[in-house]
Amino acid sequence: MKLSIIGSGYVGTTVAACFAELGHDVVNVDIDEDIVRSINAGNAPIHEPGLDELVETHAGDRLRATTDYEAVLDTDATFLALPTPSNEDGSIDLGAMKAAAASLGETLAAKDDYHLVVTKSTVVPTTTAEVIGPRIEEASGKTVGDDFDIAMNPEFLREGTAVEDFLGPDKIVLGASTERAFDCLDEIFAPLVERAGNPPVVKTGTSEAEMIKYANNAFLASKISLANDLANICKEFGVDSTEVLDAIGLDSRIGSSFLGAGLGWGGSCFPKDTAAIIAAARSRGYEPRVLQAAVDVNDEQPTRMLDLLADRFDPDGKRVAVLGLSFKPGTDDIRESRAIPLIQNLVEAGADVVGYDPVATENMREHFPDIDYASSAADALVDADAALVATDWDEFAALDSEFDEMRERVVIDGRRIVTRRDGLDYESLV
Ligand SMILES: NC(=O)c1ccc[n+]([C@@H]2O[C@H](COP(=O)([O-])OP(=O)(O)OC[C@H]3O[C@@H](n4cnc5c(N)ncnc54)[C@H](O)[C@@H]3O)[C@@H](O)[C@H]2O)c1
Ligand SMILES: O=c1ccn([C@@H]2O[C@H](COP(=O)(O)OP(=O)(O)O[C@H]3O[C@H](CO)[C@@H](O)[C@H](O)[C@H]3O)[C@@H](O)[C@H]2O)c(=O)[nH]1
């Protein structure tokens, strides 16, 4: 089929390249000319394992990019993969979605045959039906359910494994309200269903599909926060939290994934999506107490880590190495990284901070231009009074004699990744 994807960031580029790999003709529409140029030159505009190969293979053939919305006219369906960031109060900012829906509507005014518009972005329940659909109607002069259909297809890929996750999903969720829309979605997803070995395909309404995405992320984020809550209790009693969490993970009703206790969750999705669904719930008069508690526990983990440092010394004037700057290993993305509140507080307390990350240094430098950055963990540790480990990069597990170069060998481990050894004043956060 011929598909257009509006928005070509982490999701839009991955989805476009994977749909091209699955045999569809795909065009990416983005307002960013650099991104468009990069895709057309056969280079992925973002770093994701396997994505470069797909873009290189299909660019100029089944995959192209443009800044011109007119490109959607030659396609059967359009996916909206625009950003949905947070407003100041945590509620969802639909600005980019509304702008793209209006541009799409103006363009679709010139299309004579049927078109399907699919929301791929994470949006709060009723957005597709009550915001996207009406905006396209208004701008196109066409009628939803008659001239075109709207649908919702949430995305569950993780950064760092985006291609693998998209091509091997646990489930595919398709939200729509007409048979014609479901038929079109079936045709689009048939090659993926076949390649992925028939994963469950959940067919539901657009608002249910929207809520499934939030429920998925809210559950995973809360699971980590509950693991952190339990691990914090373990610490009070001198109990090994890893042994406890590993054991409960063996219960098939609990499962072992997303039980990794430590500094908490960051990234471009969990913080903004929990905030958005909490704000949406409150807008309808419901107070989501468990979810709010999950956020509170997450916000407090960096403070607990700094308290462990303060138990040793006042950080004012001390050199503190922060090891790991990205929000998780395997990515250079620092959005909502737990390293950010650590560094912020250390700087405010007067510490001399040196950061190190295998790939995220340049991104963090934009955020904190005035702290030092080291080109290796070993360099970061030279003359440091303390090291705070914020991200579980594998290479931190191998650190050993490098700690000998520290002035005071205080190591506070936020991810239980450093191997304990003699001569270190080592303490794990959980
Ligand atoms: N990043 C993830 O891992 C992930 C996973 C699942 C779902 N999501 C959701 O997918 C959506 C997109 O996220 P992302 O991480 O890909 O965002 P992103 O910021 O990486 O990319 C968005 C792209 O949209 C473009 N854009 C903005 N306004 C536009 C407009 N009016 N017309 C055309 N293009 C426009 C931007 O230039 C950018 O390239 C969000 O709702 C997010 O919550 C993200
Ligand atoms: O046991 C764990 C697992 C993860 N994390 C942290 O949780 C955050 C998020 O990790 P992860 O879920 O792997 O990364 P994302 O790329 O943000 O992916 C999440 O957010 C995406 C955007 O909505 C969804 O599509 C994915 O399904 C969902 O996993 C990171 O800070 C991790 O360090 C933990 O602290 N403990």
XYZ file of C-alpha atoms and ligand atoms in Angstrom:
510
model
C 0.000 0.000 0.000
C 0.987 3.634 -0.262
C 1.501 5.197 3.165
C 2.437 8.658 4.410
C 3.899 9.223 7.875
C 3.724 12.772 9.212
C 6.506 13.436 11.715
C 9.828 11.736 11.258
C 11.405 11.452 14.702
C 12.055 8.275 16.704
C 8.667 6.808 15.925
C 7.945 8.242 12.459
C 11.301 7.260 10.957
C 11.287 3.793 12.504
C 7.710 3.101 11.425
C 8.346 4.422 7.895
C 11.528 2.410 7.377
C 9.925 -0.744 8.797
C 6.781 -0.361 6.652
C 9.076 0.035 3.614
C 10.906 -3.128 4.683
C 7.500 -4.867 4.870
C 6.808 -3.955 1.230
C 4.782 -0.726 1.432
C 5.596 2.478 -0.482
C 6.225 5.078 2.205
C 6.728 8.818 2.309
C 7.801 10.688 5.449
C 6.536 14.260 5.791
C 8.411 16.469 8.271
C 8.845 20.215 8.741
C 12.542 19.719 9.486
C 14.554 19.983 6.251
C 17.650 18.357 7.753
C 15.660 15.244 8.627
C 14.156 15.111 5.137
C 17.582 15.507 3.510
C 19.073 12.847 5.730
C 16.416 10.230 4.907
C 16.596 10.952 1.174
C 20.383 10.555 1.351
C 19.878 7.100 2.881
C 20.892 8.057 6.422
C 18.694 7.594 9.494
C 18.226 10.961 11.251
C 18.291 9.241 14.668
C 20.523 6.580 16.172
C 18.699 3.219 16.453
C 20.284 -0.196 15.898
C 19.276 -1.570 12.483
C 17.641 1.660 11.314
C 20.570 2.903 9.213
C 20.529 -0.325 7.208
C 16.780 -0.098 6.552
C 16.902 3.567 5.528
C 19.936 2.953 3.324
C 18.241 -0.037 1.652
C 14.896 1.607 0.936
C 15.639 5.336 0.498
C 15.086 6.423 -3.089
C 12.988 3.324 -3.690
C 10.145 2.442 -1.314
C 11.047 5.188 1.167
C 11.310 8.912 0.609
C 10.910 12.087 2.642
C 9.577 15.555 1.940
C 8.510 18.765 3.660
C 5.539 18.988 1.281
C 2.178 17.767 2.644
C 0.980 17.338 -0.978
C 2.796 13.992 -0.882
C -0.097 12.501 1.105
C -2.395 12.868 -1.914
C -0.720 9.944 -3.613
C -1.123 7.686 -0.531
C -3.960 5.519 0.853
C -3.395 6.211 4.536
C -1.545 8.721 6.746
C -0.024 8.022 10.164
C 0.415 10.987 12.538
C 3.682 10.538 14.473
C 4.020 14.046 15.912
C 5.378 14.934 19.342
C 2.876 15.196 22.221
C 4.904 16.926 24.962
C 3.720 18.183 28.350
C 2.343 21.595 29.197
C 3.680 23.255 32.382
C 0.969 21.554 34.450
C 1.755 18.111 33.019
C -1.277 18.014 30.725
C -0.772 17.004 27.094
C 0.252 19.671 24.576
C -1.593 18.858 21.362
C -0.166 21.837 19.440
C 1.836 19.814 16.892
C -1.012 17.315 16.445
C -3.510 20.110 15.799
C -1.170 21.904 13.377
C -0.471 18.697 11.460
C -4.171 17.725 11.387
C -5.027 21.155 9.936
C -2.275 20.921 7.282
C -3.360 17.384 6.447
C -6.995 18.462 6.190
C -6.154 21.346 3.837
C -4.254 18.911 1.645
C -6.936 16.207 1.718
C -9.466 18.742 0.401
C -7.968 18.008 -3.029
C -8.249 14.220 -2.725
C -11.185 12.557 -4.445
C -10.991 9.029 -3.105
C -11.060 7.477 0.354
C -8.295 8.166 2.892
C -7.523 6.722 6.326
C -5.884 8.895 9.006
C -4.235 6.985 11.842
C -3.044 8.569 15.104
C 0.278 6.946 16.009
C 1.275 9.486 18.651
C 0.419 8.920 22.294
C -2.691 11.016 22.951
C -5.194 11.132 25.821
C -8.527 9.332 25.371
C -10.992 10.928 22.925
C -8.291 13.021 21.147
C -8.559 11.186 17.819
C -12.368 11.370 17.729
C -12.848 14.807 19.286
C -9.755 16.791 18.223
C -8.068 15.187 15.194
C -11.161 14.122 13.243
C -13.012 17.460 13.572
C -9.876 19.468 12.640
C -9.416 17.465 9.454
C -13.126 17.843 8.677
C -12.941 21.599 9.164
C -9.831 22.069 7.023
C -10.863 19.651 4.249
C -14.596 20.253 4.054
C -14.954 16.461 4.135
C -16.883 14.260 6.554
C -15.344 11.665 8.846
C -16.897 8.222 8.402
C -17.986 9.221 4.934
C -15.117 10.701 2.862
C -12.371 9.562 5.222
C -11.940 7.521 8.404
C -9.901 8.068 11.541
C -8.112 5.361 13.522
C -5.684 5.012 16.412
C -2.685 2.658 16.486
C -0.522 3.152 19.601
C 3.190 2.397 19.394
C 5.008 0.358 22.051
C 8.583 0.435 20.743
C 11.415 1.298 23.134
C 14.326 3.554 22.276
C 17.466 1.536 21.649
C 15.473 -1.445 20.323
C 12.977 0.457 18.164
C 13.329 -1.580 14.953
C 13.372 -4.916 16.745
C 10.329 -3.914 18.858
C 8.341 -2.650 15.857
C 9.013 -5.743 13.768
C 8.419 -8.135 16.687
C 5.555 -6.670 18.738
C 3.892 -8.433 21.696
C 0.592 -7.116 20.352
C -0.835 -4.801 17.707
C -3.629 -2.480 18.832
C -5.996 -1.127 16.185
C -8.679 1.366 17.192
C -11.361 2.389 14.723
C -15.121 2.605 14.368
C -15.909 1.553 10.799
C -15.484 -1.729 8.951
C -13.809 0.148 6.103
C -11.142 1.536 8.466
C -10.482 -1.911 9.949
C -10.203 -3.410 6.444
C -7.631 -0.782 5.514
C -5.697 -1.328 8.780
C -5.757 -5.105 8.181
C -4.190 -4.591 4.764
C -1.510 -2.275 6.177
C -0.605 -4.611 9.044
C -0.929 -7.987 7.228
C 2.795 -8.170 6.290
C 3.809 -7.297 9.879
C 1.417 -9.848 11.384
C 2.844 -12.514 9.095
C 6.492 -11.596 9.697
C 6.028 -11.344 13.481
C 4.439 -14.816 13.699
C 0.828 -13.797 14.306
C 0.984 -11.669 17.474
C -2.401 -10.858 19.038
C -4.228 -8.100 17.129
C -6.505 -6.161 19.480
C -9.360 -4.469 17.622
C -11.107 -1.806 19.615
C -12.377 1.780 19.584
C -10.089 4.781 19.067
C -10.456 6.007 22.678
C -9.788 2.516 24.046
C -6.658 2.282 21.861
C -5.522 5.648 23.220
C -6.080 4.513 26.806
C -4.328 1.149 26.230
C -1.122 3.064 25.476
C -1.336 5.087 28.710
C -2.351 2.060 30.752
C 0.643 0.152 29.355
C 3.140 2.885 30.248
C 1.454 3.711 33.573
C 1.586 0.058 34.589
C 5.264 -0.360 33.673
C 6.283 2.908 35.362
C 4.276 1.979 38.476
C 5.811 -1.497 38.498
C 9.297 0.053 38.639
C 8.162 2.504 41.346
C 6.679 -0.328 43.404
C 9.971 -2.215 43.012
C 11.749 0.949 44.231
C 9.336 1.340 47.158
C 9.955 -2.287 48.175
C 13.718 -1.910 47.645
C 13.722 1.207 49.860
C 12.016 -0.844 52.603
C 14.576 -3.618 52.077
C 17.366 -1.104 52.616
C 15.905 0.046 55.942
C 16.136 -3.553 57.181
C 19.504 -4.404 55.594
C 17.750 -6.850 53.276
C 19.201 -7.515 49.799
C 16.554 -6.048 47.468
C 17.922 -7.771 44.364
C 17.396 -11.185 45.935
C 13.877 -10.198 46.947
C 12.883 -8.743 43.569
C 14.473 -11.606 41.628
C 12.474 -14.045 43.744
C 9.111 -12.328 43.347
C 9.750 -12.036 39.608
C 9.669 -15.842 39.442
C 5.946 -15.731 40.212
C 4.418 -15.856 36.746
C 1.702 -13.460 37.923
C 4.386 -10.838 38.638
C 7.068 -11.514 35.995
C 10.689 -10.421 36.172
C 10.793 -7.554 33.680
C 10.639 -3.917 34.809
C 11.484 -4.891 38.385
C 14.919 -3.252 38.173
C 15.126 -1.075 41.291
C 17.383 1.969 41.474
C 17.366 5.615 40.519
C 13.987 5.343 38.774
C 12.525 5.953 35.351
C 13.263 8.727 32.876
C 13.071 9.081 29.110
C 10.767 10.803 26.683
C 7.710 8.692 27.538
C 7.125 7.469 31.118
C 7.411 10.906 32.807
C 5.310 12.793 30.253
C 2.744 10.032 29.800
C 2.146 9.489 33.525
C 1.833 13.282 33.916
C -0.590 13.520 30.971
C -2.918 10.761 32.129
C -2.885 12.077 35.715
C -3.810 15.557 34.419
C -6.483 14.061 32.135
C -7.975 12.077 35.046
C -8.057 15.213 37.223
C -9.749 17.168 34.435
C -12.649 14.733 34.846
C -12.633 14.970 38.643
C -10.821 11.694 39.373
C -7.710 11.641 41.586
C -5.379 8.813 40.438
C -3.735 8.062 43.805
C -1.655 5.021 42.875
C -0.218 6.675 39.779
C 0.583 9.868 41.690
C 2.378 7.766 44.310
C 4.396 6.084 41.526
C 5.484 9.530 40.322
C 6.309 10.671 43.880
C 8.492 7.608 44.550
C 10.261 8.200 41.250
C 10.890 11.873 42.034
C 12.367 10.984 45.437
C 14.955 8.400 44.333
C 17.559 11.003 43.226
C 17.064 12.852 46.548
C 17.676 9.603 48.443
C 20.896 9.144 46.494
C 22.078 12.655 47.336
C 21.233 12.014 50.999
C 23.598 9.017 50.962
C 26.343 11.336 49.692
C 25.487 13.973 52.312
C 25.887 11.285 54.991
C 29.597 11.185 53.978
C 30.328 14.862 53.414
C 28.965 18.232 52.380
C 29.408 18.282 48.561
C 30.340 21.989 48.578
C 33.777 22.241 46.940
C 34.062 18.469 46.447
C 34.657 16.901 43.048
C 31.802 14.516 42.211
C 31.800 12.233 39.167
C 28.395 11.372 37.697
C 28.759 8.149 35.702
C 26.020 7.680 33.090
C 24.080 10.613 31.650
C 21.569 9.011 29.250
C 18.121 8.024 30.575
C 18.995 4.350 30.085
C 21.877 2.401 28.539
C 22.034 1.975 24.752
C 20.928 5.497 23.848
C 22.314 9.046 23.726
C 18.892 10.423 24.745
C 19.034 12.428 27.992
C 15.383 13.508 28.095
C 14.198 13.287 31.740
C 17.355 11.357 32.583
C 17.655 10.761 36.334
C 21.186 12.168 36.022
C 19.666 15.637 35.487
C 18.225 16.160 39.003
C 21.423 14.676 40.442
C 23.651 17.137 38.570
C 21.280 20.064 39.199
C 21.318 19.474 42.971
C 25.074 18.897 43.089
C 25.746 22.143 41.200
C 23.381 24.057 43.516
C 25.196 22.558 46.523
C 28.515 23.930 45.210
C 30.034 20.635 44.020
C 32.575 20.499 41.215
C 30.770 18.038 38.912
C 32.366 15.928 36.178
C 30.053 13.895 33.948
C 30.819 10.867 31.821
C 28.735 8.849 29.392
C 29.826 6.630 26.486
C 27.481 8.411 24.018
C 25.333 11.090 25.693
C 27.974 13.652 26.689
C 27.246 16.127 23.893
C 23.522 16.124 24.630
C 24.147 16.708 28.338
C 26.657 19.456 27.526
C 23.808 21.411 25.903
C 21.809 21.045 29.119
C 24.686 21.713 31.557
C 27.369 23.610 29.580
C 29.303 24.631 32.702
C 30.197 21.321 34.323
C 33.247 19.235 33.326
C 32.961 16.234 31.038
C 35.433 13.361 30.899
C 36.182 11.198 27.893
C 36.228 7.976 29.918
C 34.945 6.719 33.246
C 38.577 6.335 34.317
C 39.266 10.013 33.602
C 36.115 11.082 35.435
C 37.282 9.217 38.544
C 40.728 10.869 38.720
C 40.795 13.054 41.870
C 37.047 12.686 42.421
C 35.840 12.642 46.008
C 32.755 10.633 45.082
C 31.229 8.823 42.125
C 27.466 8.617 41.631
C 26.365 5.952 39.140
C 23.201 7.069 37.346
C 22.897 4.748 34.306
C 23.534 1.003 34.076
C 25.983 0.978 31.171
C 27.727 -2.426 31.053
C 31.181 -0.830 31.103
C 30.626 0.400 34.674
C 30.475 -3.226 35.856
C 34.081 -3.688 34.705
C 35.487 -0.681 36.622
C 38.104 -1.809 39.130
C 41.564 -0.256 39.612
C 40.191 2.960 38.069
C 38.687 3.710 41.510
C 42.217 3.865 42.956
C 42.688 7.250 41.270
C 39.898 8.814 43.358
C 40.743 11.185 46.202
C 38.093 9.729 48.490
C 36.702 6.433 47.255
C 33.013 7.046 47.872
C 30.867 5.223 45.316
C 27.069 5.540 45.465
C 25.524 3.159 42.981
C 22.089 4.092 41.649
C 21.805 1.037 39.399
C 23.555 -1.774 41.295
C 25.985 -2.114 38.420
C 29.418 -1.526 40.026
C 31.180 -4.611 41.358
C 31.894 -4.196 45.082
C 35.573 -4.397 45.948
C 37.855 -3.809 48.925
C 39.005 -0.253 49.488
C 35.783 1.394 48.311
C 33.300 3.211 50.498
C 30.548 1.635 48.381
C 26.836 2.009 48.995
C 24.001 0.987 46.736
C 20.934 3.235 46.559
C 18.679 0.172 46.967
N 10.160 7.886 21.311
C 9.573 6.747 21.663
O 10.234 5.799 22.099
C 8.081 6.589 21.530
C 7.520 5.310 21.605
C 6.136 5.159 21.481
C 5.326 6.277 21.283
N 5.888 7.510 21.216
C 5.007 8.655 20.929
O 5.123 8.960 19.530
C 4.975 10.370 19.309
C 6.196 10.895 18.559
O 7.305 10.729 19.389
P 8.810 10.821 18.831
O 9.688 10.370 19.956
O 8.906 10.151 17.516
O 8.935 12.415 18.631
P 10.141 13.219 17.976
O 10.190 14.531 18.651
O 11.366 12.351 17.935
O 9.684 13.427 16.436
C 8.594 14.210 16.044
C 8.836 14.765 14.631
O 7.675 15.509 14.229
C 8.110 16.621 13.456
N 7.049 17.631 13.417
C 6.658 18.479 14.405
N 5.604 19.214 13.995
C 5.323 18.835 12.711
C 4.337 19.210 11.745
N 3.410 20.126 12.031
N 4.337 18.593 10.542
C 5.264 17.657 10.252
N 6.217 17.244 11.132
C 6.246 17.832 12.339
C 9.393 17.077 14.137
O 10.201 17.826 13.258
C 10.024 15.709 14.538
O 10.920 15.254 13.527
C 4.763 10.984 20.706
O 3.394 11.081 20.945
C 5.381 9.945 21.636
O 4.808 9.986 22.925
C 7.249 7.699 21.315
O 13.399 -2.459 35.402
C 13.530 -1.313 34.955
C 13.279 -0.973 33.610
C 13.432 0.346 33.203
N 13.831 1.293 34.094
C 13.949 2.700 33.651
O 12.738 3.055 32.990
C 12.988 4.043 31.995
C 12.304 3.658 30.669
O 12.933 2.518 30.117
P 12.356 1.771 28.823
O 10.953 1.433 29.050
O 13.279 0.668 28.474
O 12.538 2.899 27.723
P 11.604 3.748 26.746
O 12.306 3.791 25.443
O 11.268 5.011 27.450
O 10.261 2.878 26.482
C 9.036 3.086 27.209
O 8.298 4.175 26.669
C 7.971 4.033 25.256
C 7.277 5.322 24.815
O 5.938 5.365 25.185
C 7.068 2.817 25.095
O 6.707 2.677 23.719
C 7.817 1.571 25.589
O 6.956 0.433 25.497
C 8.201 1.807 27.053
O 8.972 0.684 27.547
C 14.526 4.165 31.904
O 14.924 5.330 32.597
C 15.049 2.935 32.617
O 16.298 3.146 33.241
C 14.093 0.975 35.425
O 14.434 1.834 36.231
N 13.928 -0.328 35.811
